[in-house]
PDB file of C-alpha atoms in Angstrom:
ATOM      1  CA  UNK A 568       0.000   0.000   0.000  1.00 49.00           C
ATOM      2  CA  UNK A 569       1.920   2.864  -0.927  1.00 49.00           C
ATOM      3  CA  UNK A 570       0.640   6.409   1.475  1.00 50.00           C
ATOM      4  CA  UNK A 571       1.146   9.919   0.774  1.00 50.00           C
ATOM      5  CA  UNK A 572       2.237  11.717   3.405  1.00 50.00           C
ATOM      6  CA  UNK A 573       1.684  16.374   2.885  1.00 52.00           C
ATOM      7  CA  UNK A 574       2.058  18.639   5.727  1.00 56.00           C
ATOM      8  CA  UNK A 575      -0.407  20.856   6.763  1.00 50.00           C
ATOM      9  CA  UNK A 576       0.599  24.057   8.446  1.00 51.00           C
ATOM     10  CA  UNK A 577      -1.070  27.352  10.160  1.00 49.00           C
ATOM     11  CA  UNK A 578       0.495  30.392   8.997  1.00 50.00           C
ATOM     12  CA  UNK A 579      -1.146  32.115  12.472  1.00 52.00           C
ATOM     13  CA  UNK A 580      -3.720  34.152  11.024  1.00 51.00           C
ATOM     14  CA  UNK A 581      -6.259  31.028  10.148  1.00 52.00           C
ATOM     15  CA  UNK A 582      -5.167  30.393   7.428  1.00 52.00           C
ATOM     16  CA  UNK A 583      -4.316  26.795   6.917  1.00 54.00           C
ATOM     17  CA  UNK A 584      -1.692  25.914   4.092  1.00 56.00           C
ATOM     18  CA  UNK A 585      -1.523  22.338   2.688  1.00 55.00           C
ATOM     19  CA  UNK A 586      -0.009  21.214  -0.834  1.00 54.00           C
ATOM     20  CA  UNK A 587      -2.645  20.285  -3.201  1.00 54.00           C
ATOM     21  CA  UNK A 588      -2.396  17.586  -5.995  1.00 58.00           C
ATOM     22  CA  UNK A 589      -3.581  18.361  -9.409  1.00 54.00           C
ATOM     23  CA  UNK A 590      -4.516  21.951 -11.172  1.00 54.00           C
ATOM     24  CA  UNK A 591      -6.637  24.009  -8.784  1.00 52.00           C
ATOM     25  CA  UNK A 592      -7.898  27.934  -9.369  1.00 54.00           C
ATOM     26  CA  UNK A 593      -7.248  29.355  -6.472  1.00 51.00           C
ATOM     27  CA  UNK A 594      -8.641  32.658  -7.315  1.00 53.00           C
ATOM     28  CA  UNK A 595     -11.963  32.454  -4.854  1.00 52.00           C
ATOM     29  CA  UNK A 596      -9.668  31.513  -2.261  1.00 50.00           C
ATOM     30  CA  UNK A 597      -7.817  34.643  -2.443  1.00 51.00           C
ATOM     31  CA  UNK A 598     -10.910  36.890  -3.062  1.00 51.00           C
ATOM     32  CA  UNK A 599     -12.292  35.222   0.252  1.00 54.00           C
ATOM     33  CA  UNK A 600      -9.295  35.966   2.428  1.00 58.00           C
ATOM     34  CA  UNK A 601      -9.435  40.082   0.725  1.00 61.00           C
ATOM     35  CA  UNK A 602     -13.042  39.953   1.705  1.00 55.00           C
ATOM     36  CA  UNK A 603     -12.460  38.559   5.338  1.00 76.00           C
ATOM     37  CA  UNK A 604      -9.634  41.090   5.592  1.00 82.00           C
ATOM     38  CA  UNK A 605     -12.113  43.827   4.325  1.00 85.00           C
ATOM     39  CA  UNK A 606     -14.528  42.322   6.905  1.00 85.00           C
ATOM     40  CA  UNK A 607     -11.920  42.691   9.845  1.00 89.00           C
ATOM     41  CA  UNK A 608     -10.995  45.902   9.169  1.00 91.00           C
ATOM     42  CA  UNK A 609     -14.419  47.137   9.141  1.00 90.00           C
ATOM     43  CA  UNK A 610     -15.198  45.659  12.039  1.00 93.00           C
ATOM     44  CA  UNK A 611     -11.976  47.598  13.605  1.00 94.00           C
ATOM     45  CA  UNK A 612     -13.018  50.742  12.493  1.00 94.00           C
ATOM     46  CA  UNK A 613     -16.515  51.051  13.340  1.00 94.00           C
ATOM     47  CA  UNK A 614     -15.494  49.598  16.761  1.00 95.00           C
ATOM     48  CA  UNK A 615     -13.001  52.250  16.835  1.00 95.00           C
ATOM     49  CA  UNK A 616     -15.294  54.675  16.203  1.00 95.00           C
ATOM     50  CA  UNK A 617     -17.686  53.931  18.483  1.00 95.00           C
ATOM     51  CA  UNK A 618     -15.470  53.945  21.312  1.00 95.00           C
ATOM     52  CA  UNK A 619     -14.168  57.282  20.609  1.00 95.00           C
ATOM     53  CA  UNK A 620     -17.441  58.257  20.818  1.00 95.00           C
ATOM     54  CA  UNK A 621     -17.938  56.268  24.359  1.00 94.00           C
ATOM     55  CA  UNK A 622     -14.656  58.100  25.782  1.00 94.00           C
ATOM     56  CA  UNK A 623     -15.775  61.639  24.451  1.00 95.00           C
ATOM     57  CA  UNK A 624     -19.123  61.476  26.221  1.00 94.00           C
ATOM     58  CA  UNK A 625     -17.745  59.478  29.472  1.00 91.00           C
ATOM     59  CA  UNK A 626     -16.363  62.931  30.004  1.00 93.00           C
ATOM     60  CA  UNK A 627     -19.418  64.665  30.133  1.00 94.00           C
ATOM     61  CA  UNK A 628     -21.849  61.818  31.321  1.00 93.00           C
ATOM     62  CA  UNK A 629     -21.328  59.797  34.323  1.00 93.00           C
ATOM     63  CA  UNK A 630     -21.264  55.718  33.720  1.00 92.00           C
ATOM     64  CA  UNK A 631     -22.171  54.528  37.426  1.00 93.00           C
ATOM     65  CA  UNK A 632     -25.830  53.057  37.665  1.00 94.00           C
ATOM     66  CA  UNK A 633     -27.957  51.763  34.796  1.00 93.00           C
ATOM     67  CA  UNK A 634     -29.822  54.466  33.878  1.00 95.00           C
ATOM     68  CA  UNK A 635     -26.683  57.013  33.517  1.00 95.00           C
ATOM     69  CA  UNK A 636     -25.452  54.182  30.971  1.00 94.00           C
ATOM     70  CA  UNK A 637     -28.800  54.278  28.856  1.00 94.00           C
ATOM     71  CA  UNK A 638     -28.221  58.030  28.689  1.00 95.00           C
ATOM     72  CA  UNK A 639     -24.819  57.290  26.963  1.00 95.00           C
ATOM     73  CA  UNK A 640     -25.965  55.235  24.961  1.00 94.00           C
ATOM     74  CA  UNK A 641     -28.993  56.953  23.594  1.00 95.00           C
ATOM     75  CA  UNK A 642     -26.325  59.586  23.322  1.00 96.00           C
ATOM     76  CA  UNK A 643     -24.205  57.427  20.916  1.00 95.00           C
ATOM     77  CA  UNK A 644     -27.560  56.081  19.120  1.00 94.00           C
ATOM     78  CA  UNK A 645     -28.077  59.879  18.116  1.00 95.00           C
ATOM     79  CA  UNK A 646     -24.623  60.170  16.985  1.00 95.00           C
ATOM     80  CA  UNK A 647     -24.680  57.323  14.306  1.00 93.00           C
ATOM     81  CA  UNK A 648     -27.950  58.463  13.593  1.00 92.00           C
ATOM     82  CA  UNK A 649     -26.465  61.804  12.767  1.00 95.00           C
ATOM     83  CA  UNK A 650     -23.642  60.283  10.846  1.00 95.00           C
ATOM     84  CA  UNK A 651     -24.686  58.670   7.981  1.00 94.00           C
ATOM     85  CA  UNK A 652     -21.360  57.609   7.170  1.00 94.00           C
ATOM     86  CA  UNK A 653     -20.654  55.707  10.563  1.00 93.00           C
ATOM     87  CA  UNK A 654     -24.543  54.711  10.285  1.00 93.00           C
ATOM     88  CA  UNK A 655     -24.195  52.536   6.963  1.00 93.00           C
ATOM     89  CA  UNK A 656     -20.250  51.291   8.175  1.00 93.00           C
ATOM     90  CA  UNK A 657     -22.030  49.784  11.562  1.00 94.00           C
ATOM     91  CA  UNK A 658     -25.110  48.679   9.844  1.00 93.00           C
ATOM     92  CA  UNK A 659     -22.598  46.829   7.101  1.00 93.00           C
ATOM     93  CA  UNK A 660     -20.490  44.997   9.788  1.00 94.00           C
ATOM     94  CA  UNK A 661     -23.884  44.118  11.624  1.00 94.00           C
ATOM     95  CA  UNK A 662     -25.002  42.523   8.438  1.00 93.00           C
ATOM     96  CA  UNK A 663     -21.841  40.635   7.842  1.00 92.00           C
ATOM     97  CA  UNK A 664     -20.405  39.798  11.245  1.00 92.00           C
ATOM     98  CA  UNK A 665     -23.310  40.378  13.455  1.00 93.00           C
ATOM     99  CA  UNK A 666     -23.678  42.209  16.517  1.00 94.00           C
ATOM    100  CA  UNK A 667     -22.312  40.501  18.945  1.00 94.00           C
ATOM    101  CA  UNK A 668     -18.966  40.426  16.591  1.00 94.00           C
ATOM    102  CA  UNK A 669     -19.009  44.438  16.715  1.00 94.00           C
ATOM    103  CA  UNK A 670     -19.969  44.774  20.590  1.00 94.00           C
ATOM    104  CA  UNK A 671     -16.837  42.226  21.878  1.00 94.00           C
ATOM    105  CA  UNK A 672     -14.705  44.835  19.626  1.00 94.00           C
ATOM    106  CA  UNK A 673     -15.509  47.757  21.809  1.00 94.00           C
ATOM    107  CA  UNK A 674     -14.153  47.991  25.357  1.00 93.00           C
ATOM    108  CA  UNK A 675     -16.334  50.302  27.823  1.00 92.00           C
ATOM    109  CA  UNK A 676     -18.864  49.404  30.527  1.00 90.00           C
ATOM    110  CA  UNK A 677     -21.776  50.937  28.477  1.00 94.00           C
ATOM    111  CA  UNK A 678     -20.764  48.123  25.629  1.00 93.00           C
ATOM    112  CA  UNK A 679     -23.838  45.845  26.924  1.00 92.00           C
ATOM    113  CA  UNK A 680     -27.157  48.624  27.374  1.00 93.00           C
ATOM    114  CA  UNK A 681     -25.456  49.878  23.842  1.00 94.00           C
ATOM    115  CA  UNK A 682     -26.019  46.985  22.576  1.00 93.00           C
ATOM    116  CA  UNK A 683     -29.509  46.838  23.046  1.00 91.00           C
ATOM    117  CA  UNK A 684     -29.872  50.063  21.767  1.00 90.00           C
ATOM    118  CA  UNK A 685     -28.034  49.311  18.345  1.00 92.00           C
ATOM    119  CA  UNK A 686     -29.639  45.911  17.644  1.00 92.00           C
ATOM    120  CA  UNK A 687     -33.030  48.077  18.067  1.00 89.00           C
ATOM    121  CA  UNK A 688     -32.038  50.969  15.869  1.00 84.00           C
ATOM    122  CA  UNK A 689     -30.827  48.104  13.549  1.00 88.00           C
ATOM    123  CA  UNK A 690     -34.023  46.699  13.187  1.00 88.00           C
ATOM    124  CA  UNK A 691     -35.690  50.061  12.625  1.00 86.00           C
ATOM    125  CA  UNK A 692     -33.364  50.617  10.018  1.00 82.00           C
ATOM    126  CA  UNK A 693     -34.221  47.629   7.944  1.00 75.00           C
TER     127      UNK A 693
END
């Protein structure tokens, strides 16, 4: 019995890289590792953006109880509402890496009553 032994390796970003026999187009599997890039960065920037927006208004608005946090975050609903730019970039990473996806990306204790807020305004928006 004869075998064919191929390594498989990780190149660390999840990709995985493995010799393959025989003539292959490997044209969609570059387009799909530019669109999961595009995807990521995305992601990045409209979690970026939103928590710029958290730490401007932290300075004005207290963050202790619940109901200073809904203020916030009413505060930052009315900002991407304002912003149609930063509206269609969060609504386009919503629809592609959902919601939860965008909310672990953005560090601030208002992150989970924002949430709320933005899957509601999402949903109103469709």
């Amino acid at each position: 019995m004869e075998t064919n032994s191929q390594k498989v390796t990780s190149n660390g970003n999840g990709n995985i890289i493995a010799p393959i026999a025989g003539d292959h187009n490997t044209n969609n599997i570059t387009q799909n590792n530019e669109f999961n890039e595009s995807k990521e960065k995305s992601l990045k920037e409209a979690a970026q953006e939103i928590q710029e927006l958290l730490e401007q208004l932290e300075k004005d608005y207290p963050t202790e109880t619940l109901t200073q946090k809904g203020k916030v975050a009413d505060e930052i609903i009315q900002k991407i509402d304002d912003n149609p730019t930063l509206k269609d970039k969060i609504i386009s990473v919503i629809q592609a890496m959902g919601i939860e996806a965008l909310m672990q990306s953005v560090n601030h204790p208002v992150v989970n009553v924002l949430k709320a807020g933005i899957e509601d305004y999402y949903k109103k928006s469709k």
